[in-house]
C-alpha positions as semicolon CSV with decimal commas, in nm:
position;residue;x (nm);y (nm);z (nm)
1;X;11,482;5,509;9,431
2;X;11,286;5,722;9,676
3;X;11,428;6,069;9,737
4;X;11,471;6,187;10,095
5;X;11,401;6,528;10,238
6;X;11,715;6,744;10,239
7;X;11,706;6,911;10,581
8;X;12,050;7,065;10,538
9;X;11,934;7,240;10,223
10;X;11,629;7,381;10,407
11;X;11,840;7,507;10,697
12;X;12,087;7,671;10,458
13;X;11,800;7,826;10,262
14;X;11,647;8,005;10,561
15;X;11,920;8,275;10,586
16;X;11,889;8,340;10,212
17;X;11,512;8,382;10,229
18;X;11,527;8,599;10,542
19;X;11,724;8,856;10,343
20;X;11,415;8,908;10,127
21;X;11,166;8,911;10,412
22;X;11,217;9,286;10,448
23;X;11,080;9,343;10,097
24;X;10,773;9,136;10,179
25;X;10,709;9,323;10,503
26;X;10,771;9,664;10,344
27;X;10,518;9,581;10,074
28;X;10,261;9,465;10,329
29;X;10,310;9,762;10,565
30;X;10,290;10,021;10,287
31;X;9,989;9,845;10,136
32;X;9,811;9,836;10,470
33;X;9,892;10,201;10,546
34;X;9,742;10,327;10,218
35;X;9,454;10,079;10,235
36;X;9,364;10,207;10,582
37;X;9,352;10,569;10,464
38;X;9,145;10,483;10,157
39;X;8,909;10,257;10,351
40;X;8,836;10,518;10,620
41;X;8,749;10,777;10,353
42;X;8,525;10,531;10,169
43;X;8,358;10,416;10,492
44;X;8,276;10,774;10,593
45;X;8,137;10,845;10,246
46;X;7,920;10,535;10,270
47;X;7,798;10,618;10,620
48;X;7,708;10,976;10,527
49;X;7,570;10,859;10,189
50;X;7,715;11,158;10,008
51;X;7,556;11,206;9,664
52;X;7,757;11,069;9,369
53;X;8,051;10,979;9,594
54;X;7,836;10,715;9,766
55;X;7,763;10,548;9,432
56;X;8,127;10,568;9,322
57;X;8,238;10,416;9,651
58;X;7,991;10,133;9,603
59;X;8,127;10,073;9,250
60;X;8,483;10,071;9,383
61;X;8,398;9,813;9,649
62;X;8,203;9,599;9,403
63;X;8,490;9,589;9,152
64;X;8,777;9,521;9,391
65;X;8,581;9,262;9,589
66;X;8,442;9,100;9,274
67;X;8,764;9,042;9,080
68;X;9,072;8,833;9,172
69;X;9,368;9,010;9,328
70;X;9,606;8,862;9,070
71;X;9,399;9,011;8,788
72;X;9,406;9,350;8,960
73;X;9,784;9,333;9,000
74;X;9,825;9,252;8,632
75;X;9,595;9,542;8,540
76;X;9,811;9,782;8,739
77;X;10,142;9,654;8,607
78;X;10,062;9,560;8,248
79;X;9,725;9,713;8,160
80;X;9,702;10,069;8,292
81;X;10,040;10,187;8,150
82;X;9,900;10,121;7,800
83;X;9,611;10,360;7,867
84;X;9,796;10,608;8,088
85;X;10,160;10,631;7,969
86;X;10,257;10,824;8,281
87;X;10,206;10,501;8,480
88;X;10,474;10,329;8,272
89;X;10,726;10,465;8,522
90;X;10,574;10,245;8,794
91;X;10,805;9,962;8,888
92;X;10,679;9,619;8,992
93;X;10,704;9,700;9,363
94;X;10,496;10,019;9,330
95;X;10,235;9,839;9,119
96;X;10,212;9,565;9,381
97;X;10,164;9,813;9,664
98;X;9,893;9,998;9,467
99;X;9,712;9,676;9,384
100;X;9,726;9,546;9,741
101;X;9,615;9,882;9,882
102;X;9,307;9,916;9,663
103;X;9,209;9,550;9,688
104;X;9,216;9,536;10,067
105;X;9,074;9,887;10,104
106;X;8,750;9,757;9,951
107;X;8,719;9,493;10,223
108;X;8,845;9,710;10,508
109;X;8,601;9,989;10,417
110;X;8,306;9,761;10,480
111;X;8,448;9,649;10,814
112;X;8,503;10,009;10,922
113;X;8,158;10,110;10,800
114;X;8,000;9,829;11,002
115;X;8,200;9,935;11,308
116;X;8,084;10,296;11,268
117;X;7,721;10,193;11,230
118;X;7,759;9,978;11,541
119;X;7,823;10,287;11,756
120;X;7,508;10,402;11,935
121;X;7,336;10,689;11,754
122;X;7,312;10,879;12,081
123;X;7,687;10,942;12,052
124;X;7,636;11,145;11,734
125;X;7,337;11,325;11,884
126;X;7,546;11,420;12,186
127;X;7,811;11,563;11,953
128;X;7,550;11,772;11,774
129;X;7,422;11,898;12,109
130;X;7,761;12,053;12,190
131;X;7,794;12,215;11,849
132;X;8,015;11,967;11,662
133;X;7,976;11,918;11,289
134;X;7,935;11,570;11,143
135;X;8,300;11,550;11,042
136;X;8,420;11,673;11,382
137;X;8,201;11,419;11,557
138;X;8,328;11,148;11,325
139;X;8,701;11,190;11,383
140;X;8,681;11,304;11,748
141;X;8,423;11,065;11,891
142;X;8,290;10,802;11,649
143;X;8,606;10,679;11,473
144;X;8,806;10,629;11,795
145;X;8,528;10,407;11,930
146;X;8,480;10,228;11,598
147;X;8,853;10,153;11,577
148;X;8,826;9,922;11,878
149;X;8,547;9,726;11,711
150;X;8,720;9,713;11,372
151;X;9,069;9,623;11,498
152;X;9,029;9,240;11,490
153;X;8,907;9,234;11,130
154;X;9,165;9,494;11,019
155;X;9,446;9,288;11,171
156;X;9,312;8,981;10,992
157;X;9,326;9,174;10,664
158;X;9,683;9,278;10,738
159;X;9,782;8,916;10,797
160;X;9,606;8,820;10,475
161;X;9,793;9,100;10,296
162;X;10,127;8,960;10,413
163;X;10,040;8,628;10,249
164;X;9,904;8,797;9,939
165;X;10,236;8,970;9,873
166;X;10,351;8,632;9,740
167;X;10,155;8,707;9,421
168;X;10,393;8,993;9,343
169;X;10,661;8,746;9,236
170;X;10,457;8,680;8,919
171;X;10,581;9,006;8,773
172;X;10,928;9,013;8,919
173;X;10,920;9,162;9,269
174;X;11,219;9,013;9,451
175;X;11,049;8,904;9,775
176;X;11,076;8,575;9,961
177;X;10,839;8,382;9,733
178;X;11,032;8,494;9,424
179;X;11,362;8,393;9,584
180;X;11,222;8,054;9,683
181;X;11,106;8,003;9,325
182;X;11,453;8,092;9,190
183;X;11,626;7,860;9,436
184;X;11,389;7,577;9,351
185;X;11,444;7,625;8,978
186;X;11,822;7,621;9,014
187;X;11,846;7,320;9,246
188;X;11,528;7,127;9,150
189;X;11,453;7,095;9,522
190;X;11,102;7,229;9,486
191;X;10,952;7,067;9,793
192;X;11,229;7,185;10,025
193;X;11,228;7,540;9,882
194;X;10,855;7,591;9,911
195;X;10,846;7,419;10,251
196;X;11,106;7,666;10,377
197;X;10,912;7,969;10,251
198;X;10,588;7,824;10,395
199;X;10,752;7,795;10,738
200;X;10,869;8,157;10,722
201;X;10,519;8,281;10,632
202;X;10,378;8,065;10,910
203;X;10,615;8,208;11,172
204;X;10,543;8,566;11,059
205;X;10,167;8,508;11,078
206;X;10,198;8,352;11,425
207;X;10,395;8,658;11,538
208;X;10,135;8,906;11,414
209;X;9,849;8,692;11,545
210;X;10,009;8,724;11,888
211;X;10,042;9,101;11,839
212;X;9,674;9,109;11,744
213;X;9,574;8,927;12,064
214;X;9,779;9,168;12,280
215;X;9,632;9,470;12,101
216;X;9,276;9,343;12,140
217;X;9,324;9,279;12,512
218;X;9,466;9,627;12,560
219;X;9,181;9,794;12,370
220;X;8,916;9,593;12,555
221;X;9,065;9,649;12,900
222;X;8,837;9,943;12,973
223;X;8,529;9,739;12,874
């Protein structure tokens, strides 16, 4: 006998999953905040080609872009505490935020670096002519201009980070994917449970895609 789709179950599941959406968004927002800070520092190091730091930044980018995010999350949660006992106090949520931050920082750093290099060199020369140092020119003149160029790709990474938070359920973070998995296991309605969580992710992504479009239009208004 062919089973039918249980729409009532899906509708009743939405309020349950929405209660855990805050955990997902908190994880994504914190991850993006720290990733942005790290990526700007790495991008500036790469642009200025600072000795030793430039090579370390390149190694960082190579590792976090060259290994799967799930492996990195497992390293943070299960692996590093064995080497550094002080990290044993990290809970699953903290480990997930650290893993997401470092993983996406590697990608965002290259986008920011490309945006910085895309600014005309005459801008930096003009800064030097009025007595600014390289760092002053970077954060006063270059980075504000580069932010407009980098915004579309950075917003794409943020949207990708929201979806990537679903991997955190593999080590027990109680976010919407974990709750959907628990509901599916208890009711055996796997299709309905995962369809419901897919719709929620879809709606969230549509919302932030719209925010991205508005932000891009506002930043490009002067151009």
